[in-house]
CSV table of C-alpha atoms and ligand atoms in Angstrom, one decimal:
chain,number,residue,atom,x,y,z
S,203,MET,CA,-28.7,40.7,-114.7
S,204,ARG,CA,-31.9,42.7,-114.8
S,205,GLU,CA,-33.1,41.6,-111.4
S,206,VAL,CA,-29.9,42.8,-109.7
S,207,GLU,CA,-30.1,46.1,-111.5
S,208,ALA,CA,-33.6,46.6,-110.2
S,209,ILE,CA,-32.6,45.7,-106.7
S,210,ILE,CA,-29.7,48.2,-106.7
S,211,GLU,CA,-32.1,50.8,-108.2
S,212,ARG,CA,-34.4,50.3,-105.3
S,213,TYR,CA,-31.8,51.2,-102.6
S,214,GLY,CA,-29.5,53.5,-104.5
S,215,ALA,CA,-25.9,52.6,-105.5
S,216,LYS,CA,-24.4,53.5,-102.1
S,217,ARG,CA,-21.9,51.7,-100.1
S,218,ARG,CA,-24.0,51.8,-97.0
S,219,HIS,CA,-26.8,49.9,-98.7
S,220,VAL,CA,-24.8,46.9,-99.8
S,221,ILE,CA,-26.0,44.6,-97.1
S,222,ALA,CA,-29.6,45.3,-97.9
S,223,ILE,CA,-28.9,44.8,-101.6
S,224,LEU,CA,-27.2,41.5,-101.0
S,225,GLN,CA,-30.1,40.4,-98.7
S,226,ASP,CA,-32.6,41.0,-101.5
S,227,ILE,CA,-30.4,39.2,-104.0
S,228,GLN,CA,-30.2,36.3,-101.6
S,229,THR,CA,-34.0,36.2,-101.2
S,230,GLN,CA,-34.5,36.3,-105.0
S,231,PHE,CA,-32.0,33.7,-106.1
S,232,HIS,CA,-31.7,31.8,-102.8
S,233,TYR,CA,-28.0,32.4,-103.0
S,234,LEU,CA,-25.5,35.1,-104.2
S,235,PRO,CA,-24.6,34.3,-107.8
S,236,ARG,CA,-21.1,35.3,-108.7
S,237,GLU,CA,-22.2,37.5,-111.6
S,238,ALA,CA,-24.5,39.3,-109.2
S,239,LEU,CA,-21.6,40.1,-106.8
S,240,LEU,CA,-19.5,41.3,-109.8
S,241,GLU,CA,-22.4,43.5,-110.9
S,242,VAL,CA,-22.9,45.0,-107.4
S,243,ALA,CA,-19.2,45.7,-107.1
S,244,ALA,CA,-19.1,47.5,-110.4
S,245,ARG,CA,-22.3,49.5,-109.9
S,246,VAL,CA,-21.8,50.5,-106.3
S,247,ARG,CA,-18.0,51.0,-106.9
S,248,ILE,CA,-17.0,48.9,-104.0
S,249,PRO,CA,-14.0,46.5,-104.2
S,250,LEU,CA,-15.1,43.0,-104.9
S,251,ILE,CA,-13.1,41.6,-102.0
S,252,ASP,CA,-15.2,43.8,-99.6
S,253,LEU,CA,-18.4,42.2,-100.9
S,254,TYR,CA,-16.9,38.8,-100.7
S,255,SER,CA,-15.9,39.4,-97.1
S,256,ILE,CA,-19.5,40.5,-96.3
S,257,ALA,CA,-20.9,37.5,-98.2
S,258,THR,CA,-18.8,35.0,-96.3
S,259,PHE,CA,-19.1,36.7,-92.9
S,260,TYR,CA,-22.9,36.5,-92.4
S,261,ASN,CA,-24.6,33.2,-92.2
S,262,CYS,CA,-27.7,34.5,-94.0
S,263,PHE,CA,-25.7,34.7,-97.2
S,264,SER,CA,-24.7,31.7,-99.3
S,265,LEU,CA,-22.4,31.5,-102.2
S,266,VAL,CA,-23.8,28.2,-103.4
S,267,PRO,CA,-27.5,27.7,-104.3
S,268,ARG,CA,-29.8,27.1,-101.4
S,269,GLY,CA,-33.0,25.1,-101.9
S,270,GLU,CA,-36.6,26.4,-101.8
S,271,HIS,CA,-36.8,25.3,-98.1
S,272,VAL,CA,-33.8,25.8,-95.9
S,273,ILE,CA,-33.6,23.3,-93.1
S,274,ARG,CA,-31.3,24.2,-90.2
S,275,VAL,CA,-30.6,21.6,-87.4
S,276,CYS,CA,-29.3,23.0,-84.2
S,277,LEU,CA,-26.2,21.4,-82.9
S,278,GLY,CA,-25.6,23.7,-80.0
S,279,THR,CA,-24.7,22.1,-76.6
S,280,ALA,CA,-28.3,21.5,-75.5
S,281,CYS,CA,-29.5,20.3,-78.8
S,282,HIS,CA,-26.5,18.1,-79.3
S,283,LEU,CA,-27.1,16.4,-76.0
S,284,LYS,CA,-30.8,16.0,-76.8
S,285,GLY,CA,-30.0,14.1,-80.0
S,286,GLY,CA,-29.4,16.8,-82.7
S,287,THR,CA,-26.9,14.6,-84.4
S,288,ARG,CA,-29.5,11.8,-84.8
S,289,LEU,CA,-31.7,14.3,-86.6
S,290,VAL,CA,-28.8,15.2,-88.8
S,291,GLU,CA,-28.4,11.5,-89.7
S,292,ALA,CA,-32.1,11.1,-90.3
S,293,LEU,CA,-32.1,14.1,-92.6
S,294,GLU,CA,-29.1,12.8,-94.5
S,295,ARG,CA,-31.0,9.5,-95.0
S,296,GLU,CA,-34.3,11.3,-95.9
S,297,LEU,CA,-32.9,13.8,-98.3
S,298,GLY,CA,-29.9,11.9,-99.6
S,299,VAL,CA,-27.6,14.9,-99.3
S,300,ARG,CA,-24.9,15.8,-96.7
S,301,GLU,CA,-24.8,18.8,-94.5
S,302,GLY,CA,-24.4,22.1,-96.4
S,303,GLU,CA,-25.8,20.6,-99.7
S,304,MET,CA,-29.0,21.0,-101.6
S,305,THR,CA,-31.2,18.2,-103.0
S,306,PRO,CA,-30.9,17.8,-106.7
S,307,ASP,CA,-34.5,18.9,-107.3
S,308,GLY,CA,-33.7,22.2,-105.6
S,309,GLN,CA,-36.3,21.8,-102.9
S,310,PHE,CA,-34.3,21.4,-99.7
S,311,SER,CA,-31.0,22.5,-98.5
S,312,PHE,CA,-29.8,21.4,-95.2
S,313,GLU,CA,-27.4,23.1,-92.8
S,314,THR,CA,-26.4,22.9,-89.1
S,315,VAL,CA,-26.2,25.8,-86.8
S,316,ARG,CA,-24.9,26.4,-83.3
S,317,CYS,CA,-27.5,27.3,-80.8
S,318,VAL,CA,-30.5,29.4,-81.9
S,319,GLY,CA,-31.2,30.6,-78.4
S,320,ALA,CA,-34.1,28.3,-77.4
S,321,CYS,CA,-32.3,25.5,-75.6
S,322,ALA,CA,-35.3,24.7,-73.3
S,323,LEU,CA,-37.0,23.4,-76.5
S,324,ALA,CA,-34.1,21.2,-77.6
S,325,PRO,CA,-33.6,19.6,-80.0
S,326,LEU,CA,-34.5,22.3,-82.4
S,327,VAL,CA,-35.0,22.3,-86.1
S,328,LEU,CA,-35.6,25.5,-88.1
S,329,ILE,CA,-37.4,25.2,-91.4
S,330,ASP,CA,-37.7,28.4,-93.5
S,331,GLY,CA,-37.2,30.4,-90.3
S,332,ARG,CA,-39.9,28.6,-88.4
S,333,TYR,CA,-38.9,26.9,-85.1
S,334,TYR,CA,-39.9,23.2,-84.7
S,335,PRO,CA,-39.2,22.5,-81.0
S,336,LYS,CA,-38.5,19.1,-79.4
S,337,MET,CA,-38.0,17.5,-82.8
S,338,LYS,CA,-38.2,13.8,-83.3
S,339,GLN,CA,-37.2,11.8,-86.4
S,340,ARG,CA,-40.7,10.7,-87.0
S,341,LYS,CA,-42.1,14.3,-86.8
S,342,LEU,CA,-39.3,15.5,-89.1
S,343,THR,CA,-40.3,12.9,-91.7
S,344,GLN,CA,-43.9,14.1,-91.5
S,345,VAL,CA,-43.0,17.8,-91.8
S,346,LEU,CA,-40.8,17.0,-94.9
S,347,ALA,CA,-43.6,15.0,-96.5
S,348,ARG,CA,-46.0,17.9,-95.9
S,349,LEU,CA,-43.6,20.4,-97.5
S,350,ARG,CA,-43.1,18.0,-100.5
S,351,ARG,CA,-46.9,17.7,-101.0
S,352,ALA,CA,-47.3,21.5,-100.9
S,353,ARG,CA,-44.9,21.8,-103.8
S,354,PRO,CA,-44.1,18.6,-105.6
S,355,PRO,CA,-40.6,18.5,-107.1
S,356,ALA,CA,-42.0,18.3,-110.7
S,357,GLU,CA,-43.3,21.8,-110.4
S,358,VAL,CA,-40.0,23.2,-109.4
S,359,THR,CA,-38.5,24.9,-112.4
S,360,GLN,CA,-35.8,27.4,-111.9
N,171,MET,CA,-3.4,69.7,-75.0
N,172,THR,CA,-4.1,66.6,-73.0
N,173,ARG,CA,-2.2,65.8,-69.8
N,174,LEU,CA,-1.7,62.2,-68.9
N,175,TYR,CA,0.7,60.1,-66.9
N,176,ILE,CA,2.7,57.3,-68.4
N,177,ASN,CA,4.4,55.1,-65.8
N,178,GLY,CA,4.0,58.1,-63.5
N,179,ILE,CA,5.7,60.5,-66.0
N,180,GLU,CA,3.6,63.5,-66.8
N,181,VAL,CA,3.2,64.3,-70.5
N,182,ASP,CA,1.2,66.9,-72.4
N,183,LEU,CA,0.1,65.8,-75.9
N,184,GLU,CA,-2.2,66.9,-78.7
N,185,GLU,CA,-5.7,65.5,-78.6
N,186,GLY,CA,-6.1,62.6,-81.0
N,187,THR,CA,-2.7,61.2,-80.3
N,188,THR,CA,-2.8,57.5,-79.6
N,189,LEU,CA,-1.3,55.9,-76.4
N,190,LEU,CA,1.2,54.1,-78.6
N,191,GLU,CA,2.5,57.4,-80.0
N,192,ALA,CA,2.5,58.9,-76.5
N,193,VAL,CA,4.5,55.9,-75.2
N,194,GLU,CA,7.0,56.2,-78.0
N,195,HIS,CA,7.2,59.9,-77.5
N,196,LEU,CA,8.7,59.1,-74.1
N,197,GLY,CA,11.1,56.6,-75.6
N,198,ILE,CA,9.4,53.7,-73.9
N,199,GLU,CA,9.4,50.6,-76.0
N,200,ILE,CA,6.4,48.3,-76.2
N,201,PRO,CA,6.1,45.4,-78.7
N,202,THR,CA,3.7,45.8,-81.6
N,203,LEU,CA,2.8,43.4,-84.4
N,204,CYS,CA,-0.2,44.6,-86.3
N,205,PHE,CA,0.8,48.3,-86.3
N,206,HIS,CA,2.6,50.1,-89.0
N,207,PRO,CA,3.0,53.8,-89.1
N,208,GLY,CA,2.0,54.0,-92.7
N,209,LEU,CA,-1.2,52.2,-92.3
N,210,SER,CA,-4.4,52.7,-90.2
N,211,ALA,CA,-4.3,51.2,-86.7
N,212,TYR,CA,-6.3,48.0,-86.5
N,213,GLY,CA,-5.9,46.6,-83.0
N,214,ALA,CA,-5.8,43.0,-83.9
N,215,CYS,CA,-2.7,41.5,-82.2
N,216,ARG,CA,-3.3,43.1,-78.8
N,217,LEU,CA,0.5,42.9,-78.2
N,218,CYS,CA,0.7,46.6,-77.4
N,219,VAL,CA,-1.5,46.2,-74.3
N,220,VAL,CA,-1.1,48.7,-71.5
N,221,GLU,CA,-2.9,49.0,-68.2
N,222,LEU,CA,-5.0,52.0,-67.4
N,223,GLY,CA,-5.6,53.5,-64.0
N,224,ASP,CA,-8.8,51.7,-63.5
N,225,GLY,CA,-7.2,48.3,-64.3
N,226,ARG,CA,-8.4,47.9,-67.8
N,227,LEU,CA,-6.1,46.5,-70.4
N,228,VAL,CA,-6.4,48.3,-73.7
N,229,SER,CA,-4.4,48.2,-77.0
N,230,ALA,CA,-2.2,51.3,-77.1
N,231,CYS,CA,-2.2,51.6,-80.9
N,232,THR,CA,-6.0,52.3,-81.0
N,233,TYR,CA,-6.6,54.1,-77.7
N,234,PRO,CA,-6.6,57.9,-77.9
N,235,VAL,CA,-5.0,60.0,-75.1
N,236,GLN,CA,-7.4,61.2,-72.4
N,237,GLU,CA,-7.1,63.9,-69.8
N,238,GLY,CA,-5.7,62.6,-66.6
N,239,LEU,CA,-5.2,59.1,-67.8
N,240,GLN,CA,-2.8,56.9,-65.8
N,241,VAL,CA,-1.0,54.4,-68.1
N,242,ARG,CA,1.3,51.6,-67.1
N,243,THR,CA,3.2,50.0,-69.9
N,244,HIS,CA,5.1,47.3,-68.0
N,245,SER,CA,3.0,46.4,-65.0
N,246,PRO,CA,3.0,42.8,-63.9
N,247,ARG,CA,-0.5,42.3,-65.4
N,248,VAL,CA,0.5,43.8,-68.7
N,249,LEU,CA,3.6,41.6,-68.9
N,250,ARG,CA,1.6,38.5,-68.0
N,251,ALA,CA,-1.0,39.3,-70.7
N,252,ARG,CA,1.8,39.9,-73.3
N,253,ARG,CA,3.4,36.6,-72.5
N,254,MET,CA,0.1,34.8,-72.9
N,255,LEU,CA,-0.5,36.6,-76.2
N,256,ILE,CA,2.9,35.6,-77.5
N,257,GLU,CA,2.3,32.0,-76.5
N,258,LEU,CA,-1.1,31.9,-78.3
N,259,LEU,CA,0.3,33.5,-81.4
N,260,LEU,CA,3.2,31.0,-81.4
N,261,SER,CA,0.7,28.2,-81.2
N,262,ILE,CA,-0.8,29.1,-84.6
N,263,CYS,CA,2.4,30.3,-86.2
N,264,PRO,CA,5.2,28.1,-84.8
N,265,GLY,CA,8.6,28.7,-86.4
N,266,SER,CA,8.0,32.4,-87.2
N,267,LYS,CA,11.3,34.0,-86.5
N,268,ARG,CA,9.6,37.3,-85.5
N,269,LEU,CA,7.4,35.6,-83.0
N,270,GLN,CA,10.2,33.5,-81.6
N,271,ASP,CA,12.3,36.6,-81.1
N,272,LEU,CA,9.4,38.2,-79.2
N,273,ALA,CA,9.1,35.0,-77.2
N,274,ALA,CA,12.8,35.1,-76.3
N,275,GLU,CA,12.5,38.7,-75.3
N,276,HIS,CA,9.6,38.0,-73.0
N,277,GLN,CA,10.9,34.8,-71.6
N,278,VAL,CA,8.2,32.7,-73.2
N,279,GLU,CA,9.9,29.3,-73.2
N,280,ARG,CA,7.1,26.9,-73.9
N,281,VAL,CA,3.8,26.7,-75.7
N,282,ARG,CA,1.0,25.0,-73.7
N,283,PHE,CA,-1.6,25.1,-76.5
N,284,SER,CA,-2.0,22.6,-79.2
N,285,VAL,CA,0.1,23.8,-82.1
N,286,ARG,CA,-1.3,24.1,-85.6
N,287,ASP,CA,0.6,25.8,-88.4
N,288,GLU,CA,-1.8,28.5,-89.8
N,289,ARG,CA,1.0,30.7,-91.2
N,290,CYS,CA,-1.2,33.7,-90.5
N,291,ILE,CA,-2.0,35.5,-87.3
N,292,LEU,CA,-4.8,37.5,-89.0
N,293,CYS,CA,-3.2,40.8,-88.2
N,294,GLY,CA,-4.6,42.4,-91.3
N,295,LEU,CA,-1.4,44.2,-92.2
N,296,CYS,CA,-1.4,42.7,-95.7
N,297,VAL,CA,-5.1,43.7,-96.3
N,298,ARG,CA,-4.4,47.3,-95.2
N,299,MET,CA,-1.2,47.4,-97.2
N,300,CYS,CA,-3.0,46.3,-100.3
N,301,ALA,CA,-6.0,48.7,-99.8
N,302,GLU,CA,-4.3,51.8,-98.3
N,303,GLN,CA,-0.9,51.9,-99.9
N,304,MET,CA,-1.3,50.0,-103.2
N,305,MET,CA,-5.0,51.0,-103.7
N,306,ALA,CA,-5.5,47.5,-105.1
N,307,HIS,CA,-8.1,46.0,-102.8
N,308,ALA,CA,-7.1,42.6,-104.0
N,309,ILE,CA,-7.1,40.6,-100.8
N,310,GLY,CA,-9.3,40.6,-97.6
N,311,PHE,CA,-10.7,38.6,-94.8
N,312,VAL,CA,-13.2,35.9,-95.6
N,313,ASN,CA,-15.4,33.8,-93.3
N,314,ARG,CA,-15.4,34.3,-89.6
N,315,GLY,CA,-14.5,32.7,-86.3
N,316,TYR,CA,-12.0,29.9,-86.6
N,317,ARG,CA,-12.6,29.7,-90.4
N,318,ARG,CA,-11.4,33.3,-90.9
N,319,ARG,CA,-8.6,33.6,-93.4
N,320,ILE,CA,-7.0,35.9,-96.0
N,321,THR,CA,-7.7,35.4,-99.6
N,322,THR,CA,-8.9,36.9,-102.9
N,323,PRO,CA,-12.5,36.9,-104.1
N,324,PHE,CA,-13.6,33.3,-104.9
N,325,ASP,CA,-10.0,32.2,-104.2
N,326,LEU,CA,-9.1,33.0,-107.8
N,327,THR,CA,-6.1,34.7,-109.1
N,328,SER,CA,-6.9,38.4,-108.7
N,329,ASP,CA,-7.1,40.6,-111.7
N,330,VAL,CA,-6.7,43.8,-109.6
N,331,CYS,CA,-3.5,42.6,-107.8
N,332,ARG,CA,-0.5,44.6,-108.9
N,333,ARG,CA,2.0,41.8,-108.1
N,334,CYS,CA,3.8,44.4,-106.0
N,335,GLY,CA,4.6,42.0,-103.2
N,336,GLY,CA,3.7,44.6,-100.6
N,337,CYS,CA,1.6,42.0,-98.7
N,338,LEU,CA,4.5,39.6,-98.4
N,339,TYR,CA,6.8,42.4,-97.5
N,340,ILE,CA,4.7,43.6,-94.6
N,341,CYS,CA,3.6,40.2,-93.2
N,342,PRO,CA,5.1,39.6,-89.8
N,343,VAL,CA,5.0,35.8,-90.1
N,344,CYS,CA,5.6,34.8,-93.7
N,345,GLU,CA,9.3,34.7,-93.7
N,346,LEU,CA,12.2,32.4,-93.9
N,347,ARG,CA,12.5,30.4,-90.8
N,348,CYS,CA,15.7,31.0,-88.7
N,349,GLN,CA,18.6,29.3,-90.5
N,350,GLY,CA,19.9,27.4,-87.5
N,351,PRO,CA,21.2,23.9,-87.9
N,352,GLU,CA,18.4,22.1,-86.1
N,353,ALA,CA,14.9,21.4,-87.3
N,354,PRO,CA,12.4,24.2,-86.6
N,355,SER,CA,10.7,24.1,-83.2
N,356,VAL,CA,7.9,26.0,-81.7
N,357,VAL,CA,10.1,28.2,-79.5
N,358,CYS,CA,13.7,29.0,-80.3
N,359,GLY,CA,15.9,26.2,-79.2
N,360,SER,CA,19.1,28.3,-79.2
N,361,CYS,CA,20.7,25.8,-81.6
N,362,MET,CA,23.0,28.4,-83.1
N,363,THR,CA,25.3,30.4,-80.9
N,364,PRO,CA,27.2,32.7,-83.2
N,365,ALA,CA,30.8,33.3,-82.1
N,366,PRO,CA,31.1,36.6,-80.4
N,367,THR,CA,32.6,39.3,-82.5
N,368,CYS,CA,35.3,40.1,-80.0
N,369,PRO,CA,38.9,40.4,-80.7
N,370,PRO,CA,40.9,37.7,-79.0
N,371,VAL,CA,41.0,38.1,-75.3
N,372,TYR,CA,44.4,38.4,-73.7
N,373,GLU,CA,44.3,38.6,-70.0
N,374,ASP,CA,41.7,41.1,-68.9
N,375,LEU,CA,42.6,44.0,-71.1
N,376,ALA,CA,42.3,43.4,-74.8
N,377,CYS,CA,38.6,44.2,-75.2
N,378,TYR,CA,37.9,47.7,-76.4
N,379,MET,CA,34.6,47.6,-74.5
N,380,GLY,CA,36.5,47.9,-71.2
N,381,ALA,CA,37.4,45.0,-69.1
N,382,ALA,CA,37.0,41.7,-70.9
N,383,GLY,CA,33.7,40.0,-70.3
N,384,GLU,CA,32.0,43.1,-69.1
N,385,CYS,CA,29.6,43.7,-71.9
N,386,GLY,CA,28.5,40.1,-71.7
N,387,THR,CA,28.7,39.3,-75.4
N,388,CYS,CA,31.5,36.9,-75.0
N,389,VAL,CA,30.1,35.2,-71.9
N,390,ARG,CA,27.3,32.8,-72.1
N,391,GLY,CA,25.4,32.4,-68.9
N,392,PRO,CA,21.8,32.5,-67.6
N,393,ARG,CA,19.8,35.3,-69.1
N,394,THR,CA,20.2,38.5,-67.3
N,395,PRO,CA,16.9,40.2,-66.5
N,396,ASP,CA,16.2,42.7,-69.1
N,397,ARG,CA,14.2,45.8,-68.6
N,398,ARG,CA,11.0,44.1,-69.6
N,399,SER,CA,11.1,41.5,-67.0
N,400,PRO,CA,8.7,41.8,-64.0
N,401,ASP,CA,11.6,42.1,-61.6
N,402,PHE,CA,12.9,45.1,-63.3
N,403,THR,CA,9.5,46.8,-63.4
N,404,ARG,CA,8.9,46.0,-59.8
N,405,ARG,CA,12.2,47.5,-58.9
N,406,ARG,CA,11.5,50.6,-60.9
N,407,GLU,CA,8.0,51.0,-59.6
N,408,SER,CA,9.3,50.9,-56.0
N,409,VAL,CA,11.6,53.8,-56.8
T,742,LIG,S1,0.9,41.9,-104.4
T,742,LIG,FE1,-1.2,42.2,-104.9
T,742,LIG,S2,-2.3,41.5,-103.1
T,742,LIG,FE2,-0.2,41.9,-102.4
T,742,LIG,S3,-0.2,44.1,-101.7
T,742,LIG,FE3,0.4,44.1,-103.9
T,742,LIG,S4,-1.5,44.4,-105.0
T,742,LIG,FE4,-2.1,43.7,-102.9
T,743,LIG,S1,-1.0,37.0,-94.1
T,743,LIG,FE1,0.6,38.0,-92.8
T,743,LIG,S2,0.1,40.2,-92.9
T,743,LIG,FE2,-1.7,39.1,-93.7
T,743,LIG,S3,-3.0,38.9,-91.9
T,743,LIG,FE3,-1.8,37.0,-92.0
T,743,LIG,S4,-0.1,37.4,-90.7
T,743,LIG,FE4,-1.0,39.4,-91.1
T,744,LIG,S1,-28.4,24.5,-78.3
T,744,LIG,FE1,-30.0,24.4,-79.8
T,744,LIG,S2,-31.1,26.2,-79.2
T,744,LIG,FE2,-29.4,26.3,-77.8
T,745,LIG,S1,0.0,46.7,-82.3
T,745,LIG,FE1,-1.7,47.4,-81.1
T,745,LIG,S2,-3.0,45.7,-81.3
T,745,LIG,FE2,-1.5,45.1,-82.6
């Protein structure tokens, strides 16, 4: 994979850079493809299991493809009480996928998280790293519609 | 040289020695589970806890000796912590003979936590065995928190594994369950009482251990306090 090679080149094939390398791979592909992990292991001379441990330890890495937009619904204590689960249901209806899955057009993937540290603004939804405080089902639908308009599914070619 | 005090006994030891080595140097026994002399210390099971002078509980296998350190290996707090640890370990690995033996030794007679059979206490011995002794790096920890477990990359049959069995050999919990007649239970149910290996007892004199019944092997009764029980420690500390 040429992209992976370039990323490794950028940091240098050193063990201490693997997290940075994996982060860049994640940004580029929206997940860590298996071939990419194999390649990093071979080039950096680090056991594959160590990479796999890192890749499964941190939440920012994913081993399955993530969509263009990553939607995270908080289900921490405060958000749970304030109706986070209802937002999850609304999203499942809206996107037609279950938690942890990606929409078939590759636009959205949807995950739940435990407390993002802003409980006063519960219930929270994070979309592409942006906080959407005091979320409501209707507002969520609007945000999704806006994201869809910004990049209609037809244009998504991977 | 570093001078420290273990249960009040003064010892001088090389810098860099761990408390576990120091304790063993004095012939004091403390239980360990995730420690193996041929592998790096990892500090996962916490069973080797000792109490420091300032009241902190630390794992002896990873703590280096320090000048003037006061260490207590069997204080009431330590024993309570150890019993709790054993109970927690048993709740995720019921039926492990090794853990049940530890439980019996420490008078842990019930498990108050919901029991689920994980067959792994995440001690990391197998991972270190594979990496440090077999140089295979075939298995490791994946995920984190309650989803943490041991596996190979992508859960596939490993092509770097040497099929040496070192991981199985070193695992403290994957083993045959005790071969007693009753179904396995969380703590040992004493379902098997092997006949004592004594010669027949005639009167009071036949036993070569002295007067018959003295050594206790042929007499079943309430457990006698062993040297790890709190009573014993209290008695010793008051001396
Ligand atoms: S059998 Fe395989 S996984 Fe287990 S210690 Fe040996 S090389 Fe490692
Ligand atoms: S499989 Fe056994 S040796 Fe490996 S971490 Fe689990 S309990 Fe420890
Ligand atoms: S519970 Fe959602 S931000 Fe804390
Ligand atoms: S033996 Fe020290 S923590 Fe396990």
